[in-house]
PDB file of C-alpha atoms in Angstrom:
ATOM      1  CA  UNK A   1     -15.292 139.534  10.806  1.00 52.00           C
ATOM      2  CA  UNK A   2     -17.607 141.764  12.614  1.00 66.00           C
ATOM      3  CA  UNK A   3     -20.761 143.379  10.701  1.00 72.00           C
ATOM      4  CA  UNK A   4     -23.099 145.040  12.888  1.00 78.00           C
ATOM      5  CA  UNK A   5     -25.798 145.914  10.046  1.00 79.00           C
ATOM      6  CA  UNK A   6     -28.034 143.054  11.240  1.00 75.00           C
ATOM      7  CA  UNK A   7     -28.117 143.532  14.838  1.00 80.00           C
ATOM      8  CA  UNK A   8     -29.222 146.732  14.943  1.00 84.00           C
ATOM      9  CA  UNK A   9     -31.452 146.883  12.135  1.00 79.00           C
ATOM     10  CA  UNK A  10     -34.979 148.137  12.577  1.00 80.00           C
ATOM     11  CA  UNK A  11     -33.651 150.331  15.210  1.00 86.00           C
ATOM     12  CA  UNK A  12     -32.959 153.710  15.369  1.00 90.00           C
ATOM     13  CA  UNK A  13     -29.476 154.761  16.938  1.00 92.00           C
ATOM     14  CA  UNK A  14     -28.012 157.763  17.088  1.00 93.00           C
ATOM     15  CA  UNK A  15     -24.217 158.247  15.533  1.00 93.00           C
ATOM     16  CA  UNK A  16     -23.130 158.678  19.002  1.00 95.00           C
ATOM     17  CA  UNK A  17     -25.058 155.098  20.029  1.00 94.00           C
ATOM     18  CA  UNK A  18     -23.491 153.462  16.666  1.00 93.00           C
ATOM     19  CA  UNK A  19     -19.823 154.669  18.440  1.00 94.00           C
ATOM     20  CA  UNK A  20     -21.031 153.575  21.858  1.00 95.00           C
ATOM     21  CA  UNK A  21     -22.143 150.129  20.008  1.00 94.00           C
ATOM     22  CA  UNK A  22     -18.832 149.619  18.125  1.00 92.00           C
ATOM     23  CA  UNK A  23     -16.696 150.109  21.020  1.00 94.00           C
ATOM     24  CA  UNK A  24     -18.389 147.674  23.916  1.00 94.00           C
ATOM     25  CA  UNK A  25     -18.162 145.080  20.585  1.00 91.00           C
ATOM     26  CA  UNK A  26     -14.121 146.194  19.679  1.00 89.00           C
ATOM     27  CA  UNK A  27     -13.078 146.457  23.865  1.00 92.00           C
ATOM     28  CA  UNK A  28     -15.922 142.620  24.736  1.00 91.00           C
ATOM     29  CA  UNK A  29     -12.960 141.510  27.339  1.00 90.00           C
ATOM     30  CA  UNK A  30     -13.015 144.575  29.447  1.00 92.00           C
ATOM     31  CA  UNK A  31     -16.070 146.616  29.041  1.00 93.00           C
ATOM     32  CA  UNK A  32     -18.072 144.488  31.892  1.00 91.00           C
ATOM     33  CA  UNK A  33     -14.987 145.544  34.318  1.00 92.00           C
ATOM     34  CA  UNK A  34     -15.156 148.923  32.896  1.00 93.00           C
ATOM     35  CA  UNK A  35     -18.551 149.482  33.785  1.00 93.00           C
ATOM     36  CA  UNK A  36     -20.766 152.206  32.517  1.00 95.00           C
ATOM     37  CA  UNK A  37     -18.942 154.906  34.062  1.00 95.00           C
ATOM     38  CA  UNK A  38     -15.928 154.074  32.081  1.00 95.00           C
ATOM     39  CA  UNK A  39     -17.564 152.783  28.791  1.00 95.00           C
ATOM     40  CA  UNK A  40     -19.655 155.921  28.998  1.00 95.00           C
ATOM     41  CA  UNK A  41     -16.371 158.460  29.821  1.00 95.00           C
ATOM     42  CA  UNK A  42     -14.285 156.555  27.055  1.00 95.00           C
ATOM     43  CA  UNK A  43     -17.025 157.602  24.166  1.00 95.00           C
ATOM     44  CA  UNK A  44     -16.531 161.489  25.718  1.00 95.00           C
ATOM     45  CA  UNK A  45     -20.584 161.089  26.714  1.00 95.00           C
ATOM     46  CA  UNK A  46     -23.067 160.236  29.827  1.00 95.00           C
ATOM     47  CA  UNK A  47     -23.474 156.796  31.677  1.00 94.00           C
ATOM     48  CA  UNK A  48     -27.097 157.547  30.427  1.00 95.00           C
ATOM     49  CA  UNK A  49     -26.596 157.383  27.234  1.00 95.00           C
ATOM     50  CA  UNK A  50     -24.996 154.225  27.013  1.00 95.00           C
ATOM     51  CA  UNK A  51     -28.011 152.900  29.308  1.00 95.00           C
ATOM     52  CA  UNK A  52     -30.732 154.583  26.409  1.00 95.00           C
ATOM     53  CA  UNK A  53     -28.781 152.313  23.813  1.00 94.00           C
ATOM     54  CA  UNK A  54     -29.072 148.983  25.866  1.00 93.00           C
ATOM     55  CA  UNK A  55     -32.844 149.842  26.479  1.00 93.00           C
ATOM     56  CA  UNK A  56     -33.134 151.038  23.114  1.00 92.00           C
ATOM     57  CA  UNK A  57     -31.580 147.176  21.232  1.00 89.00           C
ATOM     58  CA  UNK A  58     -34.394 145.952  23.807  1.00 87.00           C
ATOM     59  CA  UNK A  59     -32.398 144.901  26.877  1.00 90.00           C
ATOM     60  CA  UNK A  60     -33.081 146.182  30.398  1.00 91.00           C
ATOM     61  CA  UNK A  61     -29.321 147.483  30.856  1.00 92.00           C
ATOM     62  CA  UNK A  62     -25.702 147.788  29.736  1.00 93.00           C
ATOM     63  CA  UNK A  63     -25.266 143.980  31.630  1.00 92.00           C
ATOM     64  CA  UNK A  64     -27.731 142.594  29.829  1.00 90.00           C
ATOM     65  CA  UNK A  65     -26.806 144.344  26.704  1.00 91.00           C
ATOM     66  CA  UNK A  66     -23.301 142.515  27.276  1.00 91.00           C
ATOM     67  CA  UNK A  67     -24.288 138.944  28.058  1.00 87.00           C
ATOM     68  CA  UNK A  68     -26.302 138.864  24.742  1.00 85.00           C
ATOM     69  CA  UNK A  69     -23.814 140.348  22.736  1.00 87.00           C
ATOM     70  CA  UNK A  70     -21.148 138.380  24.266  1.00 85.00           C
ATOM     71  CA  UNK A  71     -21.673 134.987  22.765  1.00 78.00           C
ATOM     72  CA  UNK A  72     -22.161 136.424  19.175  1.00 78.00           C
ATOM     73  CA  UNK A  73     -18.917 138.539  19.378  1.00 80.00           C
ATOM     74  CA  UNK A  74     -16.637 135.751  20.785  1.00 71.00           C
ATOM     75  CA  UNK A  75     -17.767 133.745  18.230  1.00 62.00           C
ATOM     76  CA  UNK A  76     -16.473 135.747  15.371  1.00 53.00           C
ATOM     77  CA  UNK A  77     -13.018 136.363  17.383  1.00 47.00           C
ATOM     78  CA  UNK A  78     -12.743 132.515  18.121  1.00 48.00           C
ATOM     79  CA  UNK A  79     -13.672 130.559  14.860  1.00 47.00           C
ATOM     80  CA  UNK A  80     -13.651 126.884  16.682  1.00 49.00           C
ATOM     81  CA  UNK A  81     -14.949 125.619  13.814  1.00 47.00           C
ATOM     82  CA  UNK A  82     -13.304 126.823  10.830  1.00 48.00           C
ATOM     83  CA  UNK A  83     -10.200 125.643  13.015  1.00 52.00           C
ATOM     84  CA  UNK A  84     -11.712 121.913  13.995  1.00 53.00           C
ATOM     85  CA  UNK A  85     -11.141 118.745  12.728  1.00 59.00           C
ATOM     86  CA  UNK A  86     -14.667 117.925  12.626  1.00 61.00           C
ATOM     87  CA  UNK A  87     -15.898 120.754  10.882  1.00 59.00           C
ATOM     88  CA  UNK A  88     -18.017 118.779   8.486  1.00 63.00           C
ATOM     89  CA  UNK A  89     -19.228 115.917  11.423  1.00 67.00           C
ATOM     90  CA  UNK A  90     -22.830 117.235  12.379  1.00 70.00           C
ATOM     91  CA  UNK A  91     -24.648 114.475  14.601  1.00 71.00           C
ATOM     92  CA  UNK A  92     -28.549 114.173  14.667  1.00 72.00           C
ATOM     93  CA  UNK A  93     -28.046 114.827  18.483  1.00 75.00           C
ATOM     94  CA  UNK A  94     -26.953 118.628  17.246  1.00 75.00           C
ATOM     95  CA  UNK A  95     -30.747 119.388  15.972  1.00 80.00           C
ATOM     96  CA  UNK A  96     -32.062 118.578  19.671  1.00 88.00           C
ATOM     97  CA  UNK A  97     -29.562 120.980  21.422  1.00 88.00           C
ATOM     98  CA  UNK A  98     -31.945 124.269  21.069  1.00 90.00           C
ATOM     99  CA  UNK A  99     -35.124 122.140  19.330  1.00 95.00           C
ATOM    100  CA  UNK A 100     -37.626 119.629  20.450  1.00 94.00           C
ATOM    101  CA  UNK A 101     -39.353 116.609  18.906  1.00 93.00           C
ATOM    102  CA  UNK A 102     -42.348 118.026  20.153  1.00 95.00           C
ATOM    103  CA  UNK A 103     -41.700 121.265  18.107  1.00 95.00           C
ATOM    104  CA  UNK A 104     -41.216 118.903  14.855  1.00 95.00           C
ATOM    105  CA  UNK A 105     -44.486 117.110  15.514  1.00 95.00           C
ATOM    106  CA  UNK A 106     -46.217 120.608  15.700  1.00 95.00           C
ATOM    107  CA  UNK A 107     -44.482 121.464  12.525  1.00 95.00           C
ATOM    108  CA  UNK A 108     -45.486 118.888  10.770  1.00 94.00           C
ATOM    109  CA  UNK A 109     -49.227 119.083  11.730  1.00 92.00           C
ATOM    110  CA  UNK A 110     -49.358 122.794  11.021  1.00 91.00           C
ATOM    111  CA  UNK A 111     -47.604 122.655   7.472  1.00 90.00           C
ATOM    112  CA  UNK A 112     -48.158 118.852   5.941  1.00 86.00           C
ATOM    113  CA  UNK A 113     -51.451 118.296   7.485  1.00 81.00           C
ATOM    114  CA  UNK A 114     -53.080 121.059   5.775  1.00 78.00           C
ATOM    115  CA  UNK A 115     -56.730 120.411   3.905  1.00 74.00           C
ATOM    116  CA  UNK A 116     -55.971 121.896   0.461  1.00 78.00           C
ATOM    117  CA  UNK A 117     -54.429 125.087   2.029  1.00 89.00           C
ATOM    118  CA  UNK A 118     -50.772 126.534   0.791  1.00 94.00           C
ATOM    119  CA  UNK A 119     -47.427 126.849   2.827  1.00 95.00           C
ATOM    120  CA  UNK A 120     -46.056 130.096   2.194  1.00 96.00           C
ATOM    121  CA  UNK A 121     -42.118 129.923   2.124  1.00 97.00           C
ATOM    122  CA  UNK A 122     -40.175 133.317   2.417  1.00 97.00           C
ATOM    123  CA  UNK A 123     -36.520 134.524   2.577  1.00 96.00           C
ATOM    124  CA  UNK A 124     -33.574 136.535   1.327  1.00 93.00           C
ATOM    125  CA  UNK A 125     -30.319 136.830   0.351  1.00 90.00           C
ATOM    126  CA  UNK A 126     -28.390 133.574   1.080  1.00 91.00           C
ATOM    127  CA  UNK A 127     -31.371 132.014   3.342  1.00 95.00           C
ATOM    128  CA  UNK A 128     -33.082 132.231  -0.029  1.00 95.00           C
ATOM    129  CA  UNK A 129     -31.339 129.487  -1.326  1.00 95.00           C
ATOM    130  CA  UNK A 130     -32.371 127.073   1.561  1.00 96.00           C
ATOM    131  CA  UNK A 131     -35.558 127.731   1.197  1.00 97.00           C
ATOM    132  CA  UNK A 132     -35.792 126.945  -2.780  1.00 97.00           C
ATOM    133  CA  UNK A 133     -34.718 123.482  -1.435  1.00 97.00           C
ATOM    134  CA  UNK A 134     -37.646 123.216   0.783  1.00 97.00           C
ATOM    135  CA  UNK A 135     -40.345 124.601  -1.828  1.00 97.00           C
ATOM    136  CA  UNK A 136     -39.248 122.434  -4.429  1.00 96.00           C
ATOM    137  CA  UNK A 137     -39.233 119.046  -1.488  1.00 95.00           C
ATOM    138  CA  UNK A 138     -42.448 119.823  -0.768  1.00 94.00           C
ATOM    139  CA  UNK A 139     -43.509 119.919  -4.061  1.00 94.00           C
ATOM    140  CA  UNK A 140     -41.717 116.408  -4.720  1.00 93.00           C
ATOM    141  CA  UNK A 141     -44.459 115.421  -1.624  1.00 90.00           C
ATOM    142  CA  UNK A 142     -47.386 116.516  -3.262  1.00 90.00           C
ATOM    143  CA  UNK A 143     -47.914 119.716  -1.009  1.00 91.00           C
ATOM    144  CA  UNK A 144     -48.928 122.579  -2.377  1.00 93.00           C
ATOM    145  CA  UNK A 145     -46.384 125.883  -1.637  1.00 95.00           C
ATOM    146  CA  UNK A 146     -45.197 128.998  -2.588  1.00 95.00           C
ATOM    147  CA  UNK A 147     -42.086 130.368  -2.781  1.00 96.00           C
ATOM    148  CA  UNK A 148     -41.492 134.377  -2.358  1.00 95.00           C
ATOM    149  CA  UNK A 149     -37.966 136.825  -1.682  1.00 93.00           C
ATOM    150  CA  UNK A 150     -37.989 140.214  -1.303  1.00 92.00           C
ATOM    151  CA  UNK A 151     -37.924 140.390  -5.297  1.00 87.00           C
ATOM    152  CA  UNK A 152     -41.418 139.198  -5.857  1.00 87.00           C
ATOM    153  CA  UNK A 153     -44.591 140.893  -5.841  1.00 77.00           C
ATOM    154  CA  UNK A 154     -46.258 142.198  -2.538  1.00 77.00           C
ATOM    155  CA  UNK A 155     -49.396 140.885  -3.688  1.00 84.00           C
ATOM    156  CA  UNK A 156     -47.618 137.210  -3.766  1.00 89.00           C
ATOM    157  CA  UNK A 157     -48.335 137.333  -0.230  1.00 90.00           C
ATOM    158  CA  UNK A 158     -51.794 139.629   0.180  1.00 89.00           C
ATOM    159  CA  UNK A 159     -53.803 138.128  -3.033  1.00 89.00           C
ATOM    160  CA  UNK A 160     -53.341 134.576  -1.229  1.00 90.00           C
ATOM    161  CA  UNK A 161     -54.194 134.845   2.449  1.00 92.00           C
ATOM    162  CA  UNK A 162     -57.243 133.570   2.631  1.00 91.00           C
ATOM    163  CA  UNK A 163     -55.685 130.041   1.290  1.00 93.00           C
ATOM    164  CA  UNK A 164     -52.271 129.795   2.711  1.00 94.00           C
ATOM    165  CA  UNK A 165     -51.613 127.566   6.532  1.00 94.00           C
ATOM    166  CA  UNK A 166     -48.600 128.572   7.347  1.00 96.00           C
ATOM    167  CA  UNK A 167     -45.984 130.730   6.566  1.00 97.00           C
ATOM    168  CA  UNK A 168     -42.101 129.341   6.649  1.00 97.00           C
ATOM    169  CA  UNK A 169     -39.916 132.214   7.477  1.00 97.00           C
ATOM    170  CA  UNK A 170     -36.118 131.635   6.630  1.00 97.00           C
ATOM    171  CA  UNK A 171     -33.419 133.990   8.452  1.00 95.00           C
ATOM    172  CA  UNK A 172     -29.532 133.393   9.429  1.00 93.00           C
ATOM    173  CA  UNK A 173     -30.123 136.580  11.494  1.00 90.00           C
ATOM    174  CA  UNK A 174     -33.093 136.948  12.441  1.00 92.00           C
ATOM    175  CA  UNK A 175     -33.283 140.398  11.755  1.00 89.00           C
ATOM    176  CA  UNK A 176     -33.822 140.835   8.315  1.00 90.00           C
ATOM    177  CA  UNK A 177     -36.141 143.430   8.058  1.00 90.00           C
ATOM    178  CA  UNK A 178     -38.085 142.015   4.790  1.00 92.00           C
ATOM    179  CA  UNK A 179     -38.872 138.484   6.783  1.00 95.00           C
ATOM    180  CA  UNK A 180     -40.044 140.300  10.123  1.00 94.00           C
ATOM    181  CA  UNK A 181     -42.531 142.757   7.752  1.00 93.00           C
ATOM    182  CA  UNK A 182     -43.876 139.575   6.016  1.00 95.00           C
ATOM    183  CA  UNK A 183     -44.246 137.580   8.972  1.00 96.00           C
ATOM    184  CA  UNK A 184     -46.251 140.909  10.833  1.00 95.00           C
ATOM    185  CA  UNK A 185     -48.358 140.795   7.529  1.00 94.00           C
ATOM    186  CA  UNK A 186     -48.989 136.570   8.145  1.00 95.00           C
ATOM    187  CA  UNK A 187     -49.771 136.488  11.717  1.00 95.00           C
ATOM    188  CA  UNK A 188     -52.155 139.920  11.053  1.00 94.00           C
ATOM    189  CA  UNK A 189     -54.537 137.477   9.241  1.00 94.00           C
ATOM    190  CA  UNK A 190     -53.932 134.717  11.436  1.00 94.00           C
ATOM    191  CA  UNK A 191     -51.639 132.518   9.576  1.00 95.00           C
ATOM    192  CA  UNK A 192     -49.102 130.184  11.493  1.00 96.00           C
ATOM    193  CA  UNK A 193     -45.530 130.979  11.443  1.00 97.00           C
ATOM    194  CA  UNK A 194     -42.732 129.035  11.835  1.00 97.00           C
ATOM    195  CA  UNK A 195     -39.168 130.239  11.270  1.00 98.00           C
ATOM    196  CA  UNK A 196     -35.557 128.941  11.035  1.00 98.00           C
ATOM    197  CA  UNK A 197     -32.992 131.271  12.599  1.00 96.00           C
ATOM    198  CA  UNK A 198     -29.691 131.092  14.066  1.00 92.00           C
ATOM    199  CA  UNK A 199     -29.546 129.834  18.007  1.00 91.00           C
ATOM    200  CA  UNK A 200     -29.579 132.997  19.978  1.00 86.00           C
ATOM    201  CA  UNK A 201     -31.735 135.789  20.594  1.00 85.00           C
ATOM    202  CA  UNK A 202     -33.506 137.675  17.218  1.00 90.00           C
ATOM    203  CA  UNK A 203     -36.269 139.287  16.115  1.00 91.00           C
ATOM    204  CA  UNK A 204     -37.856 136.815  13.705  1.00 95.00           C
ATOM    205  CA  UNK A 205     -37.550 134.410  16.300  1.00 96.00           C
ATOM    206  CA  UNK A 206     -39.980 136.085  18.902  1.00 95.00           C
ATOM    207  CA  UNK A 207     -42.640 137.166  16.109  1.00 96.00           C
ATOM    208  CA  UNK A 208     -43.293 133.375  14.981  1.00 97.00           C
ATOM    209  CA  UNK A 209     -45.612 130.744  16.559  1.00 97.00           C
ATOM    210  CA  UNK A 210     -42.710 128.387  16.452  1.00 97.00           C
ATOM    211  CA  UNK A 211     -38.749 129.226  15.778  1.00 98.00           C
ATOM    212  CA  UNK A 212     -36.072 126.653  15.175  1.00 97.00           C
ATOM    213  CA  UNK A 213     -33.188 126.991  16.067  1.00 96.00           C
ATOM    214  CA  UNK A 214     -29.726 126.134  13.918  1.00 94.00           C
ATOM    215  CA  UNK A 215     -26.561 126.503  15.178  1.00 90.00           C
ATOM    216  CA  UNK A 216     -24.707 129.615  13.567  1.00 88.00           C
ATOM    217  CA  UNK A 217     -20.806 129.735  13.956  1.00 80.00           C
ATOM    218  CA  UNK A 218     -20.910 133.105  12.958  1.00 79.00           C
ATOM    219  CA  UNK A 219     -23.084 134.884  13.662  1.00 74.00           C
ATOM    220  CA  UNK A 220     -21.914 138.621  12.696  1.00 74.00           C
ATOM    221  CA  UNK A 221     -20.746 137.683   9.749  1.00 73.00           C
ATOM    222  CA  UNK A 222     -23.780 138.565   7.786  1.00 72.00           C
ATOM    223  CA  UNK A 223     -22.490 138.708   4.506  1.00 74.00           C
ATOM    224  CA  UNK A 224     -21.435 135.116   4.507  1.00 76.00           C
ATOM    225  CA  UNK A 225     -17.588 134.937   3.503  1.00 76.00           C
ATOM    226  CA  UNK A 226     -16.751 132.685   6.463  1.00 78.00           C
ATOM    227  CA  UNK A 227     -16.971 129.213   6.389  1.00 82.00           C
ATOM    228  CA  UNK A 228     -20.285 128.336   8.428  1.00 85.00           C
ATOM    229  CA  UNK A 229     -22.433 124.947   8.232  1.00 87.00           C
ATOM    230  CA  UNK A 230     -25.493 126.673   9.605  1.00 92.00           C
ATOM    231  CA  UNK A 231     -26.863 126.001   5.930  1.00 93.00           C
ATOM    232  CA  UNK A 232     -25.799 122.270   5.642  1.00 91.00           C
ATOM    233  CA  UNK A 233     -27.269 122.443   9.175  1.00 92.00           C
ATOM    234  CA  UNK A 234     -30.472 123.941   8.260  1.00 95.00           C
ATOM    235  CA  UNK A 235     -30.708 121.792   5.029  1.00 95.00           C
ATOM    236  CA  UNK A 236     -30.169 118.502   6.895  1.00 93.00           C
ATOM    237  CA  UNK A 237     -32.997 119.628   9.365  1.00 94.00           C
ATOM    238  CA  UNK A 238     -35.496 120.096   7.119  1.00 95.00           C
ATOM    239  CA  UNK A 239     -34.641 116.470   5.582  1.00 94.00           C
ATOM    240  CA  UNK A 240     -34.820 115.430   9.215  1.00 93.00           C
ATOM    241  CA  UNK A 241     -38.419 116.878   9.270  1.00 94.00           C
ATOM    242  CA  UNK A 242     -39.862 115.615   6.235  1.00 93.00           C
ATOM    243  CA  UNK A 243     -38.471 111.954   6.743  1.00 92.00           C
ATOM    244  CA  UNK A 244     -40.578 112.174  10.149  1.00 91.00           C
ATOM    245  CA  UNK A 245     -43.543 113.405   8.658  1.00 91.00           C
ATOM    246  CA  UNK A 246     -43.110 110.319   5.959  1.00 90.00           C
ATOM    247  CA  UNK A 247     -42.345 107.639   9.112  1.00 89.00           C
ATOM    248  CA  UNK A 248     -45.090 108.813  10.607  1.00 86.00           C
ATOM    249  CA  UNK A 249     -47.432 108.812   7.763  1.00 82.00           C
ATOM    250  CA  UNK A 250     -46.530 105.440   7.139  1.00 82.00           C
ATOM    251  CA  UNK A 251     -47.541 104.316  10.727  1.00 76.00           C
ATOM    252  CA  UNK A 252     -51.335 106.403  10.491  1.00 71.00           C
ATOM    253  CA  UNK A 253     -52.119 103.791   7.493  1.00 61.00           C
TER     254      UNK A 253
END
């Protein structure tokens, strides 16, 4: 299940680059043999155009354009996981594949060692939901947060600035436009940002100080109707961070 709305979002194609787009995704096996030429003489335009779109998605050709969008479309045409046995086994080992303990410790000296300052939490559409978990756990630990979605008030965000220390970005994609406008907004005063995103390449993951990375078995699939654990994933992660931050508080006393 193949939804391109999120990939090329905040970008501005052409119809003829949308076509272009749609048909290296539909024809992934053969396009790299192809080559430009052929991609290019296929979609009845030039082997610059097709160049213009890589450039334009922010790759430095139609090669690179393919190797990134490779691993995302094989994905959706190769469910492993809705097909494995061990869908629902997720090993703490999985968390350190793209992420670092090093990255947790920063994490948790940004956002839980804060001196009477806020952490900002904001997200959308399903990612929402994850991140109503994490408000309402660190609430439970006696920090003090804020929970926003596109929904809320802009001034949620502006009227608080001056007392929030770091801002918690939460995006499957990466791309949603909402969560890279907020984050522009946080880092313009300064703020911190970490985000949770899937594994590869995105937007919201090169705006923040410090991106985590969760394995998404689907990653075109934006509207969520196949099965995916990147949320179980993502929930068990954050659980992973706060029972450090606890360990190690315990140690400090």
């Amino acid at each position: 299940m193949i939804d391109i709305s999120k990939l090329v979002e905040g970008i501005e194609l052409t119809e003829l680059d949308m076509k272009v787009l749609n048909y290296i995704i539909e024809n992934i096996d053969t396009v790299l043999q192809q080559g430009v030429r052929d991609v290019a003489k296929e979609n009845y335009t030039s082997p610059a155009t097709v160049i213009r779109l890589a450039k334009k998605m922010g790759y430095t050709g139609f090669v690179d354009l393919y190797y990134n969008l490779l691993p995302l479309v094989k994905n959706v045409d190769s469910p492993k996981e809705t097909d494995s046995n061990d869908f629902f086994k997720i090993n703490q080992q999985d968390f350190f594949q793209y992420n670092t303990l090093e990255d947790i410790d920063t994490c948790i000296k940004q956002a839980f060692q804060l001196n009477k300052k806020y952490i900002f939490i904001y997200a959308a559409g399903f990612s929402a939901i994850a991140a109503e978990y994490l408000h309402k756990k660190c609430l439970l630990l006696g920090k003090k947060a804020i929970l926003a979605t596109p929904s809320d008030s802009v001034g949620l965000l502006e009227n608080n600035m001056e007392d929030i220390g770091v801002f918690f970005a939460i995006s499957k994609s990466g791309e949603t436009q909402s969560v890279i406008n907020k984050i522009n907004s946080a880092k313009e005063h300064g703020i911190f940002v970490v985000s949770f995103t899937k594994e590869t390449k995105n937007r919201v993951a090169s705006l923040s100080d410090l991106n985590f990375r969760i394995e998404d078995s689907h990653k075109l699939d934006d509207r969520n109707m196949l099965p995916n654990t990147f949320f179980p994933r993502l929930l068990l992660f954050f659980e992973f961070i706060l029972k450090k931050h606890l360990d190690d508080s315990r140690h400090t006393k």
